[in-house]
Amino acid sequence: ALSVALSVALSVGLAPAATAQDDPDLDQKLGDLAIAHGERVLDSGHVDMGPKFDGSQWRFLIHDDVAKADTGASSVWRYPDETVFHVRDEARLQVPDDPAYSFIGAEPGAPVWVLPQTQDPDVVWLGWNTQDPEVMASIDRGVTLSLTGAQGPGAVTVYLQSGTFGEPQVLWDSRKGGVQPLWVDVNTHTHANWVFTEPGVYLVRLRAEADLVDGSHVSDSQVLRIAVGTATSTDEALAATWQGPPEPSDTAAVGAAGATDTTGEAPGASDAAEDSSPLVPILVAAIVLVGLALVIGFTIAAVRGSRVRRQVLAARTGSFVDEGADR
């Protein structure tokens, strides 16, 4: 029954593209919300990640939209290192026997924990936005949101699915190395499917960066703390430390916005390697020699052309004398 449920969830329940027109819960307009301090566990309700200015500092924060469930509460922004997403067993389903979902990294019938693209009141609804008023007024066109690393007991995949029978569009895969960038336009509010293959504590490192209208570039990286499974300790998730490799550089992604760097190699790295090759000086010297030869050749040709012109002129006037004779 669970495998059927996940098959339906993946191919139908999560399938429609997340748009405000189709889902009223996505139709939101953020005001200048406060940033709250303090530990917070989020196990249900609407949550977005996104950039916000903390004073004059560009930060990647978590929009805790508690006001949607509690009219007496105020929605706030929170710091990722003080926040835990608890993915309880209500999110556990089984992988369907369908090759379209082989990218999940689990065998058909295996249990996985799914945060869906469309809201389920029993689990946290995790998405992202670029709707903070100051952010919208400051950024040039949009934000690049990148997965730069992940650690945990299993694989994490994030994908979108449009239409009832649309092919899954994988955005992030924790098994890949390097930077996995995603372009997000200004004033965007999106939710996606998050799939975890094993229970336990996950740390997911994300970076939000943008060019501002004043010509400057801003960037901030933060680690999301995720406790997968009802029995997984949220205190353990809060205390977990990053054990993986350091963050790749900003240039590790392919230049086109939204493109994914599948090699993890910074643009120009291959060119730099070629520049350091011992063949480079030899090629430079050869180019110089060819240039000198061309200059000499042009000079000789010019001299010979001048001599021929004098000979023709002398023949026409009947006063030709050998160039080596006295005049």
Short mmCIF file of C-alpha atoms in Angstrom, two decimals:
data_model
loop_
_atom_site.label_atom_id
_atom_site.label_comp_id
_atom_site.label_asym_id
_atom_site.label_seq_id
_atom_site.Cartn_x
_atom_site.Cartn_y
_atom_site.Cartn_z
CA ALA A 1 0.00 0.00 0.00
CA LEU A 2 2.85 2.36 0.79
CA SER A 3 4.49 1.73 -2.56
CA VAL A 4 1.23 2.57 -4.29
CA ALA A 5 0.94 5.69 -2.18
CA LEU A 6 4.40 6.91 -3.13
CA SER A 7 3.79 6.11 -6.78
CA VAL A 8 0.64 8.21 -6.65
CA ALA A 9 2.42 10.95 -4.68
CA LEU A 10 5.32 11.12 -7.08
CA SER A 11 3.31 10.93 -10.28
CA VAL A 12 0.13 12.72 -9.25
CA GLY A 13 0.10 14.32 -5.81
CA LEU A 14 3.46 16.07 -6.29
CA ALA A 15 3.18 16.45 -10.01
CA PRO A 16 1.50 19.80 -10.65
CA ALA A 17 3.91 22.68 -11.13
CA ALA A 18 3.97 24.87 -8.05
CA THR A 19 2.40 28.16 -9.09
CA ALA A 20 0.34 30.67 -7.15
CA GLN A 21 -2.43 30.31 -9.71
CA ASP A 22 -2.71 26.56 -9.08
CA ASP A 23 -1.98 26.64 -5.34
CA PRO A 24 -3.30 29.56 -3.25
CA ASP A 25 -0.75 28.70 -0.53
CA LEU A 26 1.99 29.92 -2.90
CA ASP A 27 0.36 33.32 -3.33
CA GLN A 28 2.27 35.26 -0.73
CA LYS A 29 3.70 38.75 -0.32
CA LEU A 30 6.29 39.23 2.38
CA GLY A 31 6.60 42.35 4.46
CA ASP A 32 9.67 43.48 6.33
CA LEU A 33 9.62 40.55 8.77
CA ALA A 34 11.78 40.42 11.88
CA ILE A 35 14.70 38.02 12.36
CA ALA A 36 14.19 35.86 15.46
CA HIS A 37 16.87 34.23 17.58
CA GLY A 38 16.44 30.97 19.46
CA GLU A 39 16.33 27.24 18.77
CA ARG A 40 13.35 26.11 16.73
CA VAL A 41 12.19 22.68 15.51
CA LEU A 42 9.96 22.72 12.43
CA ASP A 43 8.03 19.48 11.82
CA SER A 44 4.98 20.79 9.95
CA GLY A 45 3.66 23.90 8.28
CA HIS A 46 4.92 26.26 5.62
CA VAL A 47 8.62 27.11 5.50
CA ASP A 48 10.73 28.92 2.89
CA MET A 49 14.45 29.52 2.64
CA GLY A 50 15.73 32.68 1.06
CA PRO A 51 18.01 35.71 1.12
CA LYS A 52 17.43 38.65 3.45
CA PHE A 53 19.49 41.61 4.59
CA ASP A 54 20.43 41.38 8.27
CA GLY A 55 21.17 45.06 8.72
CA SER A 56 23.50 45.67 5.80
CA GLN A 57 24.66 42.04 5.62
CA TRP A 58 23.31 39.66 2.98
CA ARG A 59 22.17 36.47 4.70
CA PHE A 60 20.59 33.17 3.69
CA LEU A 61 17.84 32.57 6.25
CA ILE A 62 14.73 30.47 6.93
CA HIS A 63 11.27 32.02 6.65
CA ASP A 64 9.22 30.41 9.42
CA ASP A 65 5.66 31.10 8.27
CA VAL A 66 3.90 30.11 11.48
CA ALA A 67 1.22 32.73 10.87
CA LYS A 68 -0.37 30.48 8.24
CA ALA A 69 -1.24 27.93 10.93
CA ASP A 70 -1.59 30.22 13.94
CA THR A 71 -3.27 33.56 13.37
CA GLY A 72 -2.02 34.73 16.74
CA ALA A 73 1.63 34.26 15.76
CA SER A 74 3.89 36.34 13.53
CA SER A 75 5.92 34.92 10.71
CA VAL A 76 9.66 35.54 11.14
CA TRP A 77 13.03 34.78 9.62
CA ARG A 78 15.34 32.40 11.50
CA TYR A 79 19.02 31.51 11.43
CA PRO A 80 19.74 28.06 9.96
CA ASP A 81 22.22 27.11 12.70
CA GLU A 82 19.41 27.53 15.27
CA THR A 83 16.75 25.65 13.28
CA VAL A 84 16.05 21.96 12.71
CA PHE A 85 13.68 20.47 10.13
CA HIS A 86 12.20 17.30 11.63
CA VAL A 87 10.99 14.90 8.92
CA ARG A 88 8.79 12.57 10.91
CA ASP A 89 7.69 9.08 9.89
CA GLU A 90 4.42 10.51 8.54
CA ALA A 91 6.58 11.38 5.52
CA ARG A 92 7.78 7.78 5.02
CA LEU A 93 6.71 6.04 1.81
CA GLN A 94 8.08 3.27 -0.41
CA VAL A 95 9.85 3.70 -3.73
CA PRO A 96 7.61 2.57 -6.61
CA ASP A 97 8.79 0.09 -9.20
CA ASP A 98 9.14 2.77 -11.86
CA PRO A 99 12.44 3.54 -13.65
CA ALA A 100 11.45 7.22 -13.84
CA TYR A 101 12.42 7.49 -10.16
CA SER A 102 15.68 5.55 -10.24
CA PHE A 103 17.51 8.84 -9.56
CA ILE A 104 16.30 8.63 -5.94
CA GLY A 105 19.03 6.10 -5.22
CA ALA A 106 16.91 3.46 -3.48
CA GLU A 107 15.57 0.12 -4.67
CA PRO A 108 11.87 -0.31 -5.51
CA GLY A 109 9.98 -1.06 -2.31
CA ALA A 110 12.60 0.57 -0.08
CA PRO A 111 11.39 3.18 2.43
CA VAL A 112 12.15 6.86 1.79
CA TRP A 113 11.11 10.05 3.57
CA VAL A 114 9.45 12.60 1.28
CA LEU A 115 8.78 16.31 1.82
CA PRO A 116 6.31 16.91 -1.02
CA GLN A 117 6.04 19.66 -3.60
CA THR A 118 2.41 20.22 -2.61
CA GLN A 119 1.51 20.77 1.02
CA ASP A 120 0.82 17.87 3.36
CA PRO A 121 -0.39 19.10 6.77
CA ASP A 122 1.40 16.22 8.53
CA VAL A 123 4.91 17.14 7.37
CA VAL A 124 6.96 20.29 6.96
CA TRP A 125 6.49 22.02 3.59
CA LEU A 126 9.93 23.21 2.54
CA GLY A 127 10.54 25.66 -0.31
CA TRP A 128 12.39 28.88 -1.13
CA ASN A 129 11.57 32.45 -2.04
CA THR A 130 13.14 35.69 -3.26
CA GLN A 131 10.37 37.92 -1.91
CA ASP A 132 11.90 39.93 0.92
CA PRO A 133 11.12 43.59 0.00
CA GLU A 134 14.70 44.83 0.38
CA VAL A 135 16.02 41.86 -1.58
CA MET A 136 13.59 42.50 -4.43
CA ALA A 137 14.62 46.16 -4.54
CA SER A 138 18.34 45.36 -4.47
CA ILE A 139 19.04 42.34 -6.66
CA ASP A 140 19.61 42.42 -10.40
CA ARG A 141 17.06 39.99 -11.91
CA GLY A 142 17.46 37.10 -9.47
CA VAL A 143 19.48 34.88 -7.15
CA THR A 144 21.63 31.79 -7.72
CA LEU A 145 20.79 29.19 -5.08
CA SER A 146 23.37 26.38 -5.03
CA LEU A 147 23.82 23.07 -3.28
CA THR A 148 27.53 22.98 -2.37
CA GLY A 149 27.62 19.84 -0.23
CA ALA A 150 25.67 17.42 1.94
CA GLN A 151 26.38 14.80 4.57
CA GLY A 152 24.17 12.19 6.14
CA PRO A 153 23.41 8.48 6.28
CA GLY A 154 21.75 8.42 2.86
CA ALA A 155 21.16 10.34 -0.35
CA VAL A 156 19.20 13.58 -0.68
CA THR A 157 17.52 14.53 -3.93
CA VAL A 158 15.41 17.59 -4.68
CA TYR A 159 13.27 17.69 -7.80
CA LEU A 160 10.29 19.32 -9.48
CA GLN A 161 7.59 17.62 -11.48
CA SER A 162 5.24 19.45 -13.83
CA GLY A 163 1.98 17.95 -15.02
CA THR A 164 0.41 14.64 -14.09
CA PHE A 165 2.79 12.59 -16.23
CA GLY A 166 5.71 15.02 -16.46
CA GLU A 167 9.26 13.77 -16.15
CA PRO A 168 10.95 14.59 -12.84
CA GLN A 169 13.37 17.53 -13.08
CA VAL A 170 16.22 16.86 -10.66
CA LEU A 171 17.56 20.09 -9.17
CA TRP A 172 20.01 18.80 -6.56
CA ASP A 173 21.58 15.42 -5.85
CA SER A 174 23.80 14.98 -2.78
CA ARG A 175 25.78 12.22 -4.51
CA LYS A 176 27.20 14.67 -7.04
CA GLY A 177 30.27 16.75 -6.30
CA GLY A 178 30.98 20.40 -6.91
CA VAL A 179 28.46 23.20 -7.04
CA GLN A 180 24.90 22.55 -8.25
CA PRO A 181 23.42 25.99 -9.03
CA LEU A 182 19.78 26.87 -9.47
CA TRP A 183 18.65 30.22 -10.88
CA VAL A 184 15.73 31.82 -9.01
CA ASP A 185 14.07 34.94 -10.45
CA VAL A 186 13.17 37.89 -8.28
CA ASN A 187 9.76 37.62 -6.55
CA THR A 188 9.72 33.81 -6.81
CA HIS A 189 8.05 31.41 -4.36
CA THR A 190 8.66 27.73 -5.11
CA HIS A 191 8.30 24.37 -3.40
CA ALA A 192 9.87 21.10 -4.52
CA ASN A 193 10.05 17.43 -3.56
CA TRP A 194 12.79 16.52 -1.04
CA VAL A 195 13.61 12.81 -0.75
CA PHE A 196 15.84 11.21 1.93
CA THR A 197 16.78 7.55 1.55
CA GLU A 198 17.73 6.79 5.19
CA PRO A 199 16.75 8.04 8.65
CA GLY A 200 19.28 10.08 10.59
CA VAL A 201 20.85 13.53 10.75
CA TYR A 202 21.58 15.36 7.50
CA LEU A 203 23.49 18.57 6.97
CA VAL A 204 22.77 20.25 3.63
CA ARG A 205 24.98 23.20 2.67
CA LEU A 206 23.38 25.84 0.46
CA ARG A 207 24.64 29.16 -0.91
CA ALA A 208 22.60 32.17 -2.04
CA GLU A 209 24.41 34.75 -4.16
CA ALA A 210 23.38 37.61 -6.42
CA ASP A 211 24.53 40.65 -8.33
CA LEU A 212 22.99 43.81 -6.94
CA VAL A 213 21.75 46.77 -8.94
CA ASP A 214 24.61 48.88 -7.52
CA GLY A 215 27.11 46.56 -9.24
CA SER A 216 28.26 44.68 -6.14
CA HIS A 217 28.13 40.90 -5.60
CA VAL A 218 26.80 39.28 -2.42
CA SER A 219 26.98 35.69 -1.19
CA ASP A 220 26.18 33.71 1.94
CA SER A 221 26.44 29.98 2.70
CA GLN A 222 24.52 28.20 5.43
CA VAL A 223 23.96 24.62 6.54
CA LEU A 224 20.42 23.27 6.89
CA ARG A 225 19.95 20.82 9.77
CA ILE A 226 17.53 18.00 9.05
CA ALA A 227 16.52 15.16 11.38
CA VAL A 228 14.93 12.42 9.28
CA GLY A 229 12.73 9.91 11.10
CA THR A 230 10.54 10.37 14.16
CA ALA A 231 13.14 8.68 16.40
CA THR A 232 16.02 10.87 15.18
CA SER A 233 17.14 13.36 17.81
CA THR A 234 16.64 17.00 16.91
CA ASP A 235 19.19 17.89 19.61
CA GLU A 236 21.72 15.78 17.76
CA ALA A 237 20.89 17.64 14.56
CA LEU A 238 21.41 21.00 16.31
CA ALA A 239 24.78 19.88 17.66
CA ALA A 240 26.04 18.27 14.42
CA THR A 241 29.14 19.76 12.81
CA TRP A 242 30.19 19.80 9.19
CA GLN A 243 32.65 16.96 8.49
CA GLY A 244 32.73 17.16 4.71
CA PRO A 245 35.07 18.98 2.33
CA PRO A 246 35.35 22.78 2.37
CA GLU A 247 32.97 24.75 0.24
CA PRO A 248 33.90 24.93 -3.47
CA SER A 249 34.70 28.36 -4.83
CA ASP A 250 32.11 30.68 -6.37
CA THR A 251 33.53 29.91 -9.84
CA ALA A 252 32.96 26.16 -9.62
CA ALA A 253 29.63 26.43 -11.44
CA VAL A 254 29.21 26.70 -15.17
CA GLY A 255 28.76 30.30 -16.31
CA ALA A 256 25.21 29.99 -17.60
CA ALA A 257 22.67 30.81 -14.91
CA GLY A 258 21.02 27.70 -13.60
CA ALA A 259 23.50 25.36 -15.29
CA THR A 260 25.02 22.57 -13.24
CA ASP A 261 28.75 21.90 -13.13
CA THR A 262 28.97 18.11 -13.39
CA THR A 263 32.73 18.02 -12.99
CA GLY A 264 33.17 20.28 -10.00
CA GLU A 265 36.03 22.00 -11.84
CA ALA A 266 36.13 25.77 -11.89
CA PRO A 267 35.81 27.43 -15.32
CA GLY A 268 39.23 28.19 -16.67
CA ALA A 269 40.89 25.46 -14.58
CA SER A 270 41.73 23.47 -17.69
CA ASP A 271 43.07 26.61 -19.38
CA ALA A 272 45.23 27.32 -16.36
CA ALA A 273 46.62 23.80 -16.51
CA GLU A 274 47.42 24.25 -20.18
CA ASP A 275 49.12 27.58 -19.47
CA SER A 276 51.47 25.87 -17.04
CA SER A 277 52.50 23.24 -19.63
CA PRO A 278 56.16 23.30 -20.86
CA LEU A 279 54.83 23.42 -24.43
CA VAL A 280 53.58 26.97 -23.92
CA PRO A 281 57.04 28.69 -24.04
CA ILE A 282 57.94 26.64 -27.12
CA LEU A 283 54.76 27.72 -28.88
CA VAL A 284 55.37 31.35 -27.94
CA ALA A 285 58.94 31.21 -29.30
CA ALA A 286 57.71 29.62 -32.54
CA ILE A 287 55.13 32.37 -32.98
CA VAL A 288 57.84 35.02 -32.48
CA LEU A 289 60.11 33.37 -35.06
CA VAL A 290 57.30 33.14 -37.57
CA GLY A 291 56.55 36.82 -37.01
CA LEU A 292 60.20 37.79 -37.60
CA ALA A 293 60.31 35.69 -40.75
CA LEU A 294 57.24 37.43 -42.07
CA VAL A 295 58.73 40.86 -41.37
CA ILE A 296 61.98 39.93 -43.16
CA GLY A 297 60.05 38.46 -46.06
CA PHE A 298 57.96 41.61 -46.45
CA THR A 299 61.11 43.75 -46.35
CA ILE A 300 62.88 41.71 -49.05
CA ALA A 301 59.76 41.75 -51.18
CA ALA A 302 59.52 45.52 -50.85
CA VAL A 303 63.19 46.01 -51.85
CA ARG A 304 62.86 43.73 -54.84
CA GLY A 305 59.64 45.43 -55.88
CA SER A 306 61.36 48.83 -55.77
CA ARG A 307 64.27 47.55 -57.90
CA VAL A 308 61.90 46.12 -60.51
CA ARG A 309 60.03 49.42 -60.69
CA ARG A 310 63.29 51.33 -61.31
CA GLN A 311 64.30 48.88 -64.04
CA VAL A 312 60.95 49.23 -65.79
CA LEU A 313 61.14 53.03 -65.60
CA ALA A 314 64.68 53.06 -66.99
CA ALA A 315 63.74 50.77 -69.88
CA ARG A 316 60.89 53.07 -70.80
CA THR A 317 63.20 56.13 -70.88
CA GLY A 318 66.09 54.35 -72.58
CA SER A 319 68.42 55.21 -69.70
CA PHE A 320 68.60 51.83 -68.01
CA VAL A 321 71.96 51.14 -66.47
CA ASP A 322 72.86 48.25 -64.27
CA GLU A 323 72.11 49.03 -60.65
CA GLY A 324 75.70 48.12 -59.73
CA ALA A 325 77.32 50.49 -62.33
CA ASP A 326 78.38 54.11 -61.80
CA ARG A 327 75.95 56.71 -63.12
#
